[in-house]
mmCIF file of C-alpha atoms and ligand atoms in Angstrom:
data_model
loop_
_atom_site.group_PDB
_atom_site.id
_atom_site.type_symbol
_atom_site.label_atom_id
_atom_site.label_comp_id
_atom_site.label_asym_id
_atom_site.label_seq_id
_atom_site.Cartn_x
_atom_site.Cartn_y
_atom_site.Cartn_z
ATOM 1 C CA UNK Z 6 0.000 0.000 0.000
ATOM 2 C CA UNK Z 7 1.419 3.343 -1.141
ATOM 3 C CA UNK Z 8 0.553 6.042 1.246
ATOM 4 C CA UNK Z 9 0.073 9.449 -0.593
ATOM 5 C CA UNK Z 10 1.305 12.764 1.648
ATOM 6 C CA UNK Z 11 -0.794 15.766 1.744
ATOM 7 C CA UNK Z 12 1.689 19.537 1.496
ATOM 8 C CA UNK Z 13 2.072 19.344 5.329
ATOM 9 C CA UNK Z 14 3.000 16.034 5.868
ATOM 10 C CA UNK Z 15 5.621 16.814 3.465
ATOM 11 C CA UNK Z 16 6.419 19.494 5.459
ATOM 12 C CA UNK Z 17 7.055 17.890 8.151
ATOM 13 C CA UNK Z 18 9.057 15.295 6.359
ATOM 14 C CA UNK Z 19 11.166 17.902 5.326
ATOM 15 C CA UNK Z 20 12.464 19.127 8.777
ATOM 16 C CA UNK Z 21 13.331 15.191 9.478
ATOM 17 C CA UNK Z 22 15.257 15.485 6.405
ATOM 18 C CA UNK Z 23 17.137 18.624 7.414
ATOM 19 C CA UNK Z 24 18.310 17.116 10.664
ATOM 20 C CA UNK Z 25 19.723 13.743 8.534
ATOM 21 C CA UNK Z 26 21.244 16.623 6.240
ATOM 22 C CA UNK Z 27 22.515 18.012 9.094
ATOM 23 C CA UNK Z 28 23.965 15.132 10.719
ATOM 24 C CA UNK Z 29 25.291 13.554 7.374
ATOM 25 C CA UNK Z 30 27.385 17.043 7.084
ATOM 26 C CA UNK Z 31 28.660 16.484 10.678
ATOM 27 C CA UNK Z 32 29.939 13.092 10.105
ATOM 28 C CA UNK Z 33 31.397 14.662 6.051
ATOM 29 C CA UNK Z 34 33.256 17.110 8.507
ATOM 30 C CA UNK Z 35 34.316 15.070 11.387
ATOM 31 C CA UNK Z 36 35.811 12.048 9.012
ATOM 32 C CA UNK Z 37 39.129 12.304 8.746
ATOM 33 C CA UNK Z 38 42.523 10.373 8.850
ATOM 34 C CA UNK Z 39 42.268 8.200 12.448
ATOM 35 C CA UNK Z 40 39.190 9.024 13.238
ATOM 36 C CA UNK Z 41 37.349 5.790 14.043
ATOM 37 C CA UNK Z 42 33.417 4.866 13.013
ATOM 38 C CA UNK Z 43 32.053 5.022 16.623
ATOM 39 C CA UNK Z 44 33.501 8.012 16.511
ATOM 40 C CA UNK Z 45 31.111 9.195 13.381
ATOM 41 C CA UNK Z 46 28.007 7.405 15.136
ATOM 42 C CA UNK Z 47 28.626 9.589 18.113
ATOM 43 C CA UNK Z 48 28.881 12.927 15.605
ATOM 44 C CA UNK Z 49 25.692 11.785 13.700
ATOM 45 C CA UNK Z 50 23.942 10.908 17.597
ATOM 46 C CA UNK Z 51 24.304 14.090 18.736
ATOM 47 C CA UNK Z 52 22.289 15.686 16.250
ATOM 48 C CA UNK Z 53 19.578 13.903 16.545
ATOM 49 C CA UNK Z 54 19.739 14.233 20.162
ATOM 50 C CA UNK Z 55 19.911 18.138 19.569
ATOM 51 C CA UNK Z 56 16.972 18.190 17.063
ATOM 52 C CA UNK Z 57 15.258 16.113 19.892
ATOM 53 C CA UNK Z 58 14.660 13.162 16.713
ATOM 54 C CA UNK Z 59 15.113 9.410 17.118
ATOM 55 C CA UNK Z 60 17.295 6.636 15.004
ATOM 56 C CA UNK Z 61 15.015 4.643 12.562
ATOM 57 C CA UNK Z 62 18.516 2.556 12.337
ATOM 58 C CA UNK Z 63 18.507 1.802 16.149
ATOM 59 C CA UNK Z 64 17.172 -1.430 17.033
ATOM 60 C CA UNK Z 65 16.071 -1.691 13.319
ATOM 61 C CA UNK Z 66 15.383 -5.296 12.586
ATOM 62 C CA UNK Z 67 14.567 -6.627 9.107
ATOM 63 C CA UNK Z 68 13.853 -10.154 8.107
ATOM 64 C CA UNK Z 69 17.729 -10.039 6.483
ATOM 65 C CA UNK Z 70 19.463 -9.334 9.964
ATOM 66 C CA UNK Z 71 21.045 -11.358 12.006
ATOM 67 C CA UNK Z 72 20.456 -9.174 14.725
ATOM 68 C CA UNK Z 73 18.497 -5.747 15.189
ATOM 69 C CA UNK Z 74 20.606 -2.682 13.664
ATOM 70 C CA UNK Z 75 23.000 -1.260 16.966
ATOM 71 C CA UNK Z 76 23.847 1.962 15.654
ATOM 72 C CA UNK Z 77 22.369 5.368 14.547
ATOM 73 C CA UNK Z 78 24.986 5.337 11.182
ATOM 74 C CA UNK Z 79 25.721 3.138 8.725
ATOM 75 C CA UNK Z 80 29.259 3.701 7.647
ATOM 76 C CA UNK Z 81 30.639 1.570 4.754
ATOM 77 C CA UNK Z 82 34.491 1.931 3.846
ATOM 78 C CA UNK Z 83 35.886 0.382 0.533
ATOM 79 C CA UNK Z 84 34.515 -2.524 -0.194
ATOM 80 C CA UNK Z 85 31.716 -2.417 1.900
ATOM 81 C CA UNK Z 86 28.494 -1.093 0.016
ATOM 82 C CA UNK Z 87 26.331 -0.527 2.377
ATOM 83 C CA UNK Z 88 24.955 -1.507 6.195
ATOM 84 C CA UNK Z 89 28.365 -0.848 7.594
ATOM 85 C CA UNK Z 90 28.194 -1.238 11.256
ATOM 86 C CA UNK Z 91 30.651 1.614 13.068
ATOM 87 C CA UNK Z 92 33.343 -0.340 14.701
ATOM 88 C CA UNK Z 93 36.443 0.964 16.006
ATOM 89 C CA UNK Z 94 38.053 0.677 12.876
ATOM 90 C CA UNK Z 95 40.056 3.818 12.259
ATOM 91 C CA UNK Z 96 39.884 5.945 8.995
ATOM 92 C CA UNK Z 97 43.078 5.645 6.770
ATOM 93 C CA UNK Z 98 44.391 7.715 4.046
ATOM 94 C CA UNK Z 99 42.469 7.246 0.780
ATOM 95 C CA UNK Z 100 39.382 5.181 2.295
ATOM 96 C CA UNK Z 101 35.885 5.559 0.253
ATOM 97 C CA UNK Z 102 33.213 6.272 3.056
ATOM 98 C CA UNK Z 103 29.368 5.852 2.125
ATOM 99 C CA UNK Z 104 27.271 7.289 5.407
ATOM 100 C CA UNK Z 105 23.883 6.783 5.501
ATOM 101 C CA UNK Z 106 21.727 8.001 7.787
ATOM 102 C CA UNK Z 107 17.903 8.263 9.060
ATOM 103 C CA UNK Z 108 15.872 10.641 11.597
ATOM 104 C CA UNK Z 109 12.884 10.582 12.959
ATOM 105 C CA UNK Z 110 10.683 13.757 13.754
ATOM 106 C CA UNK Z 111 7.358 14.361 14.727
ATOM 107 C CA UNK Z 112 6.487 10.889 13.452
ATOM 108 C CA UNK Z 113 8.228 11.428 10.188
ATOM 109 C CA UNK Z 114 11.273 9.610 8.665
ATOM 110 C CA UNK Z 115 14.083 10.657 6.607
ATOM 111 C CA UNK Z 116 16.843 8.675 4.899
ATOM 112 C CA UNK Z 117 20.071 9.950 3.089
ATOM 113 C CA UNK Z 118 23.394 8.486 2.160
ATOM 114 C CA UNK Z 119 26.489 10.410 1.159
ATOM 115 C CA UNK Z 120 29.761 9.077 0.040
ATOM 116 C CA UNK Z 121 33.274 10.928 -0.006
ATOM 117 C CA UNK Z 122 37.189 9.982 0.587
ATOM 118 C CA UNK Z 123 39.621 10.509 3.602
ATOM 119 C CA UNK Z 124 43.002 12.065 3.183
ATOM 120 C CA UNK Z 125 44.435 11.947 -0.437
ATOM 121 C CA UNK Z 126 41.868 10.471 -2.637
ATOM 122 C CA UNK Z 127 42.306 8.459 -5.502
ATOM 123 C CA UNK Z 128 40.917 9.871 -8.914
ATOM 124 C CA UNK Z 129 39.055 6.090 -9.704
ATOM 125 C CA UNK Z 130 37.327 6.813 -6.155
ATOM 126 C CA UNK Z 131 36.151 10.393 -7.355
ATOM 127 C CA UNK Z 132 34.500 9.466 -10.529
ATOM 128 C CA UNK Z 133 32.599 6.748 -8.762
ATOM 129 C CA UNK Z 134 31.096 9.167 -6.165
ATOM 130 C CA UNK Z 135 30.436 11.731 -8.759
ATOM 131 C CA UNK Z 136 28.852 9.243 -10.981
ATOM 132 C CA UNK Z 137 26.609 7.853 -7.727
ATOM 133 C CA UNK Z 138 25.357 11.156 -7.852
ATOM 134 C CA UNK Z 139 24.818 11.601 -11.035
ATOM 135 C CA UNK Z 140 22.767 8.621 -11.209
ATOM 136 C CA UNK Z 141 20.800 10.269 -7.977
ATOM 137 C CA UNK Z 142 20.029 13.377 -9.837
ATOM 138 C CA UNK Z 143 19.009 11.123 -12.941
ATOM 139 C CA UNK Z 144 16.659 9.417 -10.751
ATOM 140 C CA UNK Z 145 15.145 12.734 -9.191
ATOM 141 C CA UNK Z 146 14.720 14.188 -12.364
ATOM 142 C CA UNK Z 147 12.591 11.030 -13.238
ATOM 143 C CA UNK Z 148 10.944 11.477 -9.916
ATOM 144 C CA UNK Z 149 7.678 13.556 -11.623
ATOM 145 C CA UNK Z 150 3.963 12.845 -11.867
ATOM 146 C CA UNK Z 151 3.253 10.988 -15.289
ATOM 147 C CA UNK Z 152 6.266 8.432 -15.030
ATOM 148 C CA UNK Z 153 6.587 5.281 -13.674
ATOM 149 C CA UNK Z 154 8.855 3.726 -10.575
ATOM 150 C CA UNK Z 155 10.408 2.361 -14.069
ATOM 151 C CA UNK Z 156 11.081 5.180 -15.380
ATOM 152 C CA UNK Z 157 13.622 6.154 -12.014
ATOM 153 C CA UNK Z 158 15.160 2.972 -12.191
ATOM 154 C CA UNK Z 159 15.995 2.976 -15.801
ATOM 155 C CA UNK Z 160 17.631 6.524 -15.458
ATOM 156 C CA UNK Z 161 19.748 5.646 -12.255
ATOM 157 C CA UNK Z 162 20.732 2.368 -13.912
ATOM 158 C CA UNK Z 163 21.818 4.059 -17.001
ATOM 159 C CA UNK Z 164 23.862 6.167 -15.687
ATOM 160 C CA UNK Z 165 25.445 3.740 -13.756
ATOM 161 C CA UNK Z 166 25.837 1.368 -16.810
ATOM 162 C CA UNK Z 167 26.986 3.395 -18.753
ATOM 163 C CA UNK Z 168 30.643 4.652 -16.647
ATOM 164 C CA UNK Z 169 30.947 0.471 -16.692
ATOM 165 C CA UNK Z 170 30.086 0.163 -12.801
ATOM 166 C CA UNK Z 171 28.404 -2.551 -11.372
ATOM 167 C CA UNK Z 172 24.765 -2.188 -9.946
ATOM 168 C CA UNK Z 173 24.426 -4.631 -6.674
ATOM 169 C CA UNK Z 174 20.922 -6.110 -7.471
ATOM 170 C CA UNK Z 175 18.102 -6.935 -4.111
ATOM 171 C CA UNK Z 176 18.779 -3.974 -2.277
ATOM 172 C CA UNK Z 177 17.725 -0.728 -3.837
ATOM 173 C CA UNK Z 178 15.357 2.688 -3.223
ATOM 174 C CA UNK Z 179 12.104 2.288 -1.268
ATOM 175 C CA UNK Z 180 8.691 4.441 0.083
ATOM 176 C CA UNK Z 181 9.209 6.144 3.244
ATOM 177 C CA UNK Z 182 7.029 7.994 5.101
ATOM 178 C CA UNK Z 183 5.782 6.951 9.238
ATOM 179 C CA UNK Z 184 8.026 4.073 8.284
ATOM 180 C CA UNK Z 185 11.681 4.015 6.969
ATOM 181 C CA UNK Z 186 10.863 1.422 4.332
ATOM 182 C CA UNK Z 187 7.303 1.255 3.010
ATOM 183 C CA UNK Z 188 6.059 0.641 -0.529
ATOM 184 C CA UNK Z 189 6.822 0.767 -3.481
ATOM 185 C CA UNK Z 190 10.609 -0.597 -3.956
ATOM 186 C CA UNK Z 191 12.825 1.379 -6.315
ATOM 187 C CA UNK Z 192 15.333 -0.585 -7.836
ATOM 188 C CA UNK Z 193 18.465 0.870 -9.072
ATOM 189 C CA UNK Z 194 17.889 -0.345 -12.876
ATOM 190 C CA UNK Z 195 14.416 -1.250 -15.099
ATOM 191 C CA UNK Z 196 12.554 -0.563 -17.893
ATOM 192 C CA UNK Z 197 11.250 2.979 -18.335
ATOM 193 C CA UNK Z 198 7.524 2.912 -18.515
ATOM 194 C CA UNK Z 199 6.904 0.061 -16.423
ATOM 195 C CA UNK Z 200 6.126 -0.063 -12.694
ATOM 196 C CA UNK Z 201 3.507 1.890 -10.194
ATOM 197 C CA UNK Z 202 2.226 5.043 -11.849
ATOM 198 C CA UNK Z 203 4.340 8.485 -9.658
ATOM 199 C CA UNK Z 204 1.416 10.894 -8.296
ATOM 200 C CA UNK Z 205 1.725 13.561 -6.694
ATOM 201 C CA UNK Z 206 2.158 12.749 -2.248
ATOM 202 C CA UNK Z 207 4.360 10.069 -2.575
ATOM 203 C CA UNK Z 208 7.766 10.161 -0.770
ATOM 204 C CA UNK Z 209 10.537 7.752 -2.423
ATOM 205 C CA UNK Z 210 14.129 7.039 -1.331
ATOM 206 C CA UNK Z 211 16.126 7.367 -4.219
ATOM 207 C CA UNK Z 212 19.524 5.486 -3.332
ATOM 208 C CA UNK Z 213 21.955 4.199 -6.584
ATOM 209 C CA UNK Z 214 24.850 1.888 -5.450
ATOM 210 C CA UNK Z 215 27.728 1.434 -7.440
ATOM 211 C CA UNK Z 216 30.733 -1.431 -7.989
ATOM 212 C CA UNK Z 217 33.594 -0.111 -9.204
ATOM 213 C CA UNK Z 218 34.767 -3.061 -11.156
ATOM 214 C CA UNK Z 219 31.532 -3.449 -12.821
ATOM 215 C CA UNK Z 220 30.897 -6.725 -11.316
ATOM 216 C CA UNK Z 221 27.645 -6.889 -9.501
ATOM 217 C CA UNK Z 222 28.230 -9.504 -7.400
ATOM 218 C CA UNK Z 223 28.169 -9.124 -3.407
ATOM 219 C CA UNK Z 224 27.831 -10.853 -0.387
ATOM 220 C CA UNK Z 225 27.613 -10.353 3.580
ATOM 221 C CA UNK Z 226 30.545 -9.981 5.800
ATOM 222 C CA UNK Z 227 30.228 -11.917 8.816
ATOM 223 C CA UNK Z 228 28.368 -9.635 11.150
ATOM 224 C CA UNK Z 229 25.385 -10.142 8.875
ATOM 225 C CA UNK Z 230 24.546 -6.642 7.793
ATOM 226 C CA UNK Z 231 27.756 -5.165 5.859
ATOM 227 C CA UNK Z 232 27.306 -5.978 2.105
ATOM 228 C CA UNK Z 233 30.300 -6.444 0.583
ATOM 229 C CA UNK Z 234 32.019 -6.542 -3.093
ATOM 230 C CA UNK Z 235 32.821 -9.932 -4.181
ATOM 231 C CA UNK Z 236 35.594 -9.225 -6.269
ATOM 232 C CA UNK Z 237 36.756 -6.963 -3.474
ATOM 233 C CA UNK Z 238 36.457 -3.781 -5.667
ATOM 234 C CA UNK Z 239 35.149 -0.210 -4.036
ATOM 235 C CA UNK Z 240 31.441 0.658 -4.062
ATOM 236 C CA UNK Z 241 29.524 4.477 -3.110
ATOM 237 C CA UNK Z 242 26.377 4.708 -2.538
ATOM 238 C CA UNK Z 243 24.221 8.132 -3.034
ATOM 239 C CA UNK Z 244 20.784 8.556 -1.215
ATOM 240 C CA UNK Z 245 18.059 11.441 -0.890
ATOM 241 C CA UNK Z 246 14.545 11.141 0.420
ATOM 242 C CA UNK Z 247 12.057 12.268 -2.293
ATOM 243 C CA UNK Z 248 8.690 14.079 -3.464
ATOM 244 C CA UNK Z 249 6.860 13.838 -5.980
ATOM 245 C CA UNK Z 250 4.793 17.221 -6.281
ATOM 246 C CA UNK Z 251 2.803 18.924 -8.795
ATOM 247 C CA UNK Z 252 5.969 21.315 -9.247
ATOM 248 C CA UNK Z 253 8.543 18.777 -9.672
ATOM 249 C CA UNK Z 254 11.113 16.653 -7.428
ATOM 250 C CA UNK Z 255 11.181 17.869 -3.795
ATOM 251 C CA UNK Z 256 14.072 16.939 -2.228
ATOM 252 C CA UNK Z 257 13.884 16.289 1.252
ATOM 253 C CA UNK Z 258 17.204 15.204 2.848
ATOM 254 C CA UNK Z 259 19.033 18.697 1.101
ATOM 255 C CA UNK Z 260 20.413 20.594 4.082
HETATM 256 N N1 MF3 R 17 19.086 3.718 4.856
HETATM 257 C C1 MF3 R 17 19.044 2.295 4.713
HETATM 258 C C2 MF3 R 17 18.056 1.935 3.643
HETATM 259 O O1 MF3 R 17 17.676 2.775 2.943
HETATM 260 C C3 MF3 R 17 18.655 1.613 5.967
HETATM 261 C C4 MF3 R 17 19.783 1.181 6.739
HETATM 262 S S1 MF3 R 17 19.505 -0.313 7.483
HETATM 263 C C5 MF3 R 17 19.558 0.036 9.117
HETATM 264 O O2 MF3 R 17 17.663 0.814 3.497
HETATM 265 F F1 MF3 R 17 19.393 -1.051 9.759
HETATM 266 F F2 MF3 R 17 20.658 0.599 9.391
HETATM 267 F F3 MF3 R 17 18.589 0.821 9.421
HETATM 268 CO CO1 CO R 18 17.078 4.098 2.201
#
């Protein structure tokens, strides 16, 4: 069932989306050479503690898990894609971090994922953030009354296809609204003019990950929730919570 939003709901979704903005700039800013993961889950905590939201992460437990989710930030470095779980692994020169991150306000959920490098980075590592969000802004373009939940997944996936990366299939965009996850699921490619009709009210995560290699193949490290690279390769992830509105694309998770 696809809930639609009225203008104020959306509202409201928008000021959870500022304080995952907010956080996810806190953790961009606070990364840095030795700095360890808790140490970003602690950054992105405090936020949300100061905006007086809650973690939809937190105790988060999916049919997938092992275990429910134990952090507030999901921090994936190198070859880990997404679901990181902050350890006290400490940030080295040249990593590739994806952060994603969710808040709760009022009732209301937001979910956003950034990617970016440590120290020196490598030019390979660049172009495969820039081209994560470059297949995000493909898919919010899409993201307008009249197309289809096809019709985002075909313009994320080309653009991801099309620099030769590799698209991890299963995990992908999703509805959120009350819930962190709720219908429909937007996968990262398809077939443009297929898939649920886009009307105004509905709130979509938007969230391309990319393989470096161009392999597509992953798997899950042994805590469960990291998804990792098979071939070992790096992966970034891009993610914005999303309106569809008479007026275009309303981004919600923009700071
Ligand atoms: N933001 C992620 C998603 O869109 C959710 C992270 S899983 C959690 O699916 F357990 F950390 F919440
Ligand atoms: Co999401």
């Amino acid at each position: 069932m696809v809930e639609l939003k009225t203008e104020t709901s959306l509202d409201a979704m928008r000021e959870a989306g500022r304080v995952v903005a907010r956080a996810l700039a806190a953790v961009r800013a606070a990364a840095a050479v030795g700095v360890s993961l808790l140490e970003l889950d602690t950054v992105a905590r405090g936020v949300l503690r100061d905006a007086g939201a809650a973690s939809p992460f937190l105790g988060y437990h999916p049919s997938f898990a092992p275990t429910p989710y134990p952090a507030t930030l999901c921090v994936s470095v190198n070859d880990a894609i997404v679901h990181g779980i902050p350890d006290g692994y400490r940030l080295r020169d040249g990593d590739l971090v994806s952060a994603d991150f969710g808040a709760i306000l009022d009732g209301w959920v937001g979910d956003s994922a950034i990617s970016f490098t440590v120290g020196a980075a490598r030019p390979e590592d660049t172009l495969l953030i820039e081209t994560a969000e470059r297949a995000l802004a493909a898919g919010i373009a899409a993201a307008v009354p009249g197309n289809r939940i096809g019709d985002i997944a075909h313009a994320v996936g080309t653009v991801c296809r099309a620099a030769g990366y590799g698209i991890p299939d299963g995990f992908g965009g999703h509805g959120v609204g009350r819930s962190m996850h709720e219908d429909p699921s937007v996968p990262n490619e398809g077939r443009p003019g297929r898939g649920m009709p886009l009307r105004p009210g509905m709130a979509l995560a938007i969230e391309p990950m990319l393989i470096a290699s161009g392999a597509d193949g992953y798997h899950p490290a042994p805590d469960g929730w990291t998804l990792v690279t098979d071939d070992g390769s790096r992966a970034a992830h891009a993610e914005h919570t999303v309106a569809i509105t008479e007026r275009g694309p309303r981004v919600l998770t923009a700071l």
